[in-house]
Amino acid sequence: MIAMRGWRTLALAGLLMAASGCGKAPPVTFFDQGQPQTLSQWHVLQVSGRTLSLNQGVMPYDLNTPLFSDYAHKLRTVWMPAGSHAQYRTGVGLDFPVGTIISKTFYYPLAEGRDGDRNMVARTDPSQSLLRDEKLDLDKVRLIETRLLVHRKDGWVALPYVWNEAQTEAVLRREGDLVALTLVSPQAPTREEVAYQVPDQNQCAGCHAVNNRSRHIAPIGPKVRHLNRDFDYADGSENQLAHWARIGYLQGAPDPARAPRDANSGDATASLDARARAYLDINCGHCHSNTGAAITSGLHLDAGGHEGLARGFCKQPIAAGKGTGNRPYDIVPGKPDESILLFRMDSDDPAVMMPELGRSVVHREGVQLIREWIASQHGSCDV
């Protein structure tokens, strides 16, 4: 009886510790099959009180230039099974081991003066992370969704999870979701209503199927040229490639000083050409490449060194329909307002806009960057 009472006391203490966030989190759980209904089942991220934190072995990372998603900020993480690592492959993405879990959590800073409305969020620079000591303060941010890419024996699987109003759990939404948000600009008293779209599983696969022949999905962001930058880890700042190699998450990569590196599109000290190409690479290049879904367009916007017609200069569209805006060429050197590329970027019409998925509002800063880049080009399409 005494032993039973002691066991019950310990069990109760354990439950209280777990409820209060004081207990040690269970290790990351990799599911080699099935589709767990809640994000917490994976134990990649954990909510403790009003804090979202990373589990042991889950490593945050960031990109030189992030893909635009309606001004959402993103917490990116990667986890690999003990003793495994990603392998560097020249000219292509990293080769991640089976068992890898990549997560991307979309969130917004809460707007000031929102009167308790957690759907009123601030439109701030999405490249600026709000992660502090590898944690997010849930009193300052609104979690929207967490997407998982899980590497199983038969390939990658995409799983979209949507966070509840209480910000305590995210639930699998294979069919996607729409989240009504109000974007508030801190610089001006302007508001923009947004129907934020959480993609369904087919849409996830549509973007991540970077090889249009095999249709196998793969990670887009974690490539060496995007990762080659410093990151503020909890124990200090370090180049991400060097950090991944040091902790055993990456093998075979060159020294960061010799590795490929995309520019930060928001870095005013970088050249205009480097910034524009980096922006087009991350936002458009996974489709507009030699193997992507837009291969038949003949327009290549990835980092493959394409020039001339392949890059879109004086190239007539193959099948853009309404998306041309009655403009004859993808890019007219020196004339952004006559260029189809800018016309489609500057639209929120689903029948016109590019990219087709992942946004419902115009990325004003991105449009301005590409406008300036096209305006700086020399040449003529009159011949």
XYZ file of N, CA, C and O in Angstrom, residues 136-202:
268
model
N 10.172 31.580 -29.037
C 9.230 32.607 -29.455
C 8.307 32.936 -28.286
O 7.763 32.033 -27.637
N 8.126 34.224 -28.035
C 7.233 34.704 -26.983
C 5.820 34.776 -27.550
O 5.520 35.618 -28.402
N 4.929 33.909 -27.078
C 3.577 33.840 -27.631
C 2.704 35.012 -27.212
O 1.589 35.160 -27.724
N 3.171 35.840 -26.303
C 2.454 37.073 -25.970
C 2.759 38.170 -26.979
O 2.136 39.236 -26.952
N 3.713 37.900 -27.871
C 4.122 38.911 -28.847
C 3.878 38.476 -30.290
O 3.977 39.299 -31.196
N 3.569 37.196 -30.495
C 3.391 36.710 -31.863
C 2.115 35.891 -31.981
O 1.565 35.414 -30.997
N 1.650 35.745 -33.212
C 0.480 34.931 -33.540
C 0.944 33.801 -34.446
O 1.382 34.025 -35.578
N 0.901 32.564 -33.942
C 1.255 31.404 -34.742
C 0.118 31.082 -35.707
O -1.048 31.083 -35.313
N 0.459 30.783 -36.949
C -0.557 30.471 -37.956
C -0.510 28.988 -38.331
O -1.511 28.283 -38.218
N 0.617 28.525 -38.792
C 0.724 27.139 -39.248
C 2.159 26.654 -39.100
O 3.108 27.442 -39.047
N 2.302 25.342 -39.050
C 3.615 24.700 -39.093
C 3.563 23.610 -40.153
O 2.717 22.720 -40.102
N 4.453 23.693 -41.121
C 4.538 22.684 -42.172
C 5.721 21.769 -41.887
O 6.823 22.242 -41.592
N 5.490 20.478 -41.970
C 6.551 19.499 -41.810
C 6.872 18.859 -43.145
O 5.972 18.542 -43.929
N 8.158 18.684 -43.415
C 8.639 17.828 -44.496
C 9.360 16.671 -43.826
O 10.346 16.877 -43.110
N 8.850 15.472 -44.036
C 9.346 14.289 -43.353
C 9.948 13.339 -44.381
O 9.280 12.979 -45.357
N 11.207 12.951 -44.158
C 11.895 12.089 -45.122
C 11.753 10.631 -44.703
O 12.425 10.162 -43.785
N 10.875 9.922 -45.394
C 10.669 8.499 -45.145
C 11.396 7.672 -46.196
O 11.947 8.226 -47.157
N 11.371 6.354 -46.036
C 12.122 5.481 -46.937
C 11.681 5.638 -48.384
O 12.487 5.498 -49.311
N 10.396 5.910 -48.594
C 9.891 6.037 -49.967
C 9.836 7.486 -50.442
O 9.211 7.780 -51.465
N 10.457 8.399 -49.714
C 10.527 9.797 -50.146
C 10.013 10.764 -49.095
O 9.700 10.387 -47.962
N 9.918 12.027 -49.506
C 9.471 13.087 -48.610
C 7.949 13.164 -48.576
O 7.291 12.967 -49.591
N 7.415 13.503 -47.397
C 5.990 13.696 -47.199
C 5.766 15.080 -46.591
O 6.482 15.476 -45.670
N 4.791 15.814 -47.121
C 4.466 17.150 -46.615
C 3.206 17.083 -45.756
O 2.197 16.508 -46.173
N 3.257 17.693 -44.566
C 2.137 17.671 -43.632
C 1.894 19.080 -43.095
O 2.749 19.637 -42.405
N 0.731 19.683 -43.404
C 0.426 21.043 -42.910
C -0.401 20.999 -41.610
O -1.458 20.371 -41.561
N 0.080 21.682 -40.582
C -0.611 21.758 -39.296
C -1.008 23.212 -39.021
O -0.202 24.128 -39.220
N -2.238 23.422 -38.557
C -2.756 24.767 -38.282
C -2.909 24.944 -36.772
O -3.491 24.089 -36.091
N -2.402 26.084 -36.260
C -2.439 26.355 -34.823
C -3.831 26.805 -34.397
O -4.519 27.536 -35.118
N -4.237 26.363 -33.200
C -5.538 26.768 -32.669
C -5.478 28.183 -32.104
O -4.399 28.788 -31.985
N -6.644 28.725 -31.767
C -6.723 30.096 -31.256
C -5.970 30.255 -29.943
O -5.389 31.303 -29.662
N -5.974 29.212 -29.106
C -5.293 29.291 -27.814
C -3.777 29.209 -27.956
O -3.043 29.449 -26.996
N -3.293 28.864 -29.169
C -1.856 28.753 -29.437
C -1.201 27.664 -28.581
O -0.047 27.803 -28.151
N -1.930 26.608 -28.348
C -1.415 25.502 -27.545
C -1.152 24.247 -28.368
O -0.435 23.355 -27.919
N -1.736 24.152 -29.549
C -1.616 22.960 -30.374
C -1.887 23.299 -31.829
O -2.610 24.250 -32.139
N -1.271 22.528 -32.720
C -1.534 22.643 -34.154
C -2.070 21.307 -34.650
O -1.550 20.247 -34.293
N -3.120 21.372 -35.466
C -3.832 20.181 -35.913
C -3.635 19.999 -37.411
O -3.636 20.964 -38.185
N -3.472 18.750 -37.835
C -3.274 18.440 -39.247
C -4.486 18.876 -40.067
O -5.626 18.542 -39.754
N -4.229 19.624 -41.118
C -5.274 20.046 -42.049
C -4.839 19.659 -43.457
O -4.271 20.473 -44.191
N -5.110 18.421 -43.831
C -4.695 17.946 -45.146
C -5.355 18.734 -46.266
O -4.793 18.880 -47.356
N -6.555 19.257 -46.000
C -7.290 20.020 -47.002
C -6.922 21.491 -47.014
O -7.472 22.280 -47.781
N -5.986 21.899 -46.161
C -5.601 23.296 -46.074
C -6.574 24.105 -45.251
O -7.483 23.557 -44.605
N -6.415 25.418 -45.265
C -7.279 26.278 -44.452
C -7.131 27.715 -44.925
O -6.179 28.064 -45.634
N -8.098 28.547 -44.549
C -8.018 29.989 -44.754
C -8.095 30.664 -43.392
O -8.983 30.349 -42.594
N -7.164 31.571 -43.133
C -7.121 32.292 -41.860
C -7.285 33.776 -42.148
O -6.476 34.367 -42.880
N -8.340 34.378 -41.613
C -8.596 35.806 -41.829
C -7.692 36.625 -40.921
O -7.715 36.483 -39.698
N -6.886 37.489 -41.525
C -5.963 38.336 -40.783
C -6.107 39.782 -41.229
O -6.548 40.056 -42.350
N -5.721 40.694 -40.365
C -5.635 42.106 -40.710
C -4.190 42.537 -40.545
O -3.641 42.502 -39.441
N -3.545 42.909 -41.662
C -2.169 43.377 -41.621
C -2.149 44.871 -41.336
O -2.788 45.662 -42.041
N -1.424 45.259 -40.292
C -1.329 46.658 -39.893
C 0.105 47.115 -40.088
O 1.052 46.487 -39.594
N 0.284 48.201 -40.826
C 1.621 48.732 -41.053
C 2.032 49.630 -39.901
O 1.340 50.604 -39.590
N 3.161 49.330 -39.231
C 3.627 50.183 -38.136
C 4.033 51.579 -38.594
O 4.024 52.528 -37.818
N 4.397 51.703 -39.892
C 4.871 52.995 -40.397
C 3.730 53.937 -40.776
O 3.925 55.141 -40.873
N 2.538 53.407 -40.980
C 1.414 54.255 -41.398
C 0.121 53.611 -40.904
O 0.049 52.390 -40.749
N -0.897 54.412 -40.663
C -2.166 53.867 -40.159
C -2.968 53.183 -41.266
O -4.099 53.547 -41.569
N -2.334 52.178 -41.914
C -3.015 51.464 -42.984
C -3.270 50.025 -42.568
O -2.474 49.423 -41.853
N -4.387 49.487 -43.039
C -4.738 48.111 -42.735
C -5.087 47.382 -44.021
O -5.638 47.962 -44.952
N -4.749 46.122 -44.061
C -4.986 45.310 -45.245
C -5.566 43.971 -44.808
O -4.963 43.257 -44.012
N -6.766 43.670 -45.323
C -7.403 42.409 -44.974
C -6.796 41.289 -45.818
O -6.644 41.420 -47.032
N -6.453 40.193 -45.155
C -5.756 39.095 -45.813
C -6.493 37.793 -45.539
O -6.849 37.505 -44.391
N -6.716 37.023 -46.585
C -7.210 35.655 -46.436
C -5.990 34.749 -46.580
O -5.667 34.268 -47.673
N -5.308 34.546 -45.459
C -4.069 33.772 -45.473
C -4.397 32.313 -45.794
O -5.197 31.676 -45.128
N -3.746 31.785 -46.824
C -4.047 30.428 -47.264
C -3.010 29.441 -46.761
O -1.820 29.545 -47.070
N -3.472 28.487 -45.967
C -2.648 27.336 -45.611
C -2.811 26.318 -46.735
O -3.929 25.888 -47.027
N -1.742 25.931 -47.421
C -1.885 25.044 -48.582
C -2.334 23.647 -48.175
O -2.034 23.170 -47.074
N -3.070 22.997 -49.065
C -3.402 21.598 -48.824
C -2.204 20.739 -49.230
O -1.207 21.240 -49.762
N -2.293 19.450 -48.995
C -1.150 18.579 -49.255
C -0.771 18.552 -50.732
O 0.417 18.472 -51.069
N -1.750 18.622 -51.620
C -1.436 18.627 -53.047
C -0.682 19.890 -53.444
O 0.229 19.854 -54.282
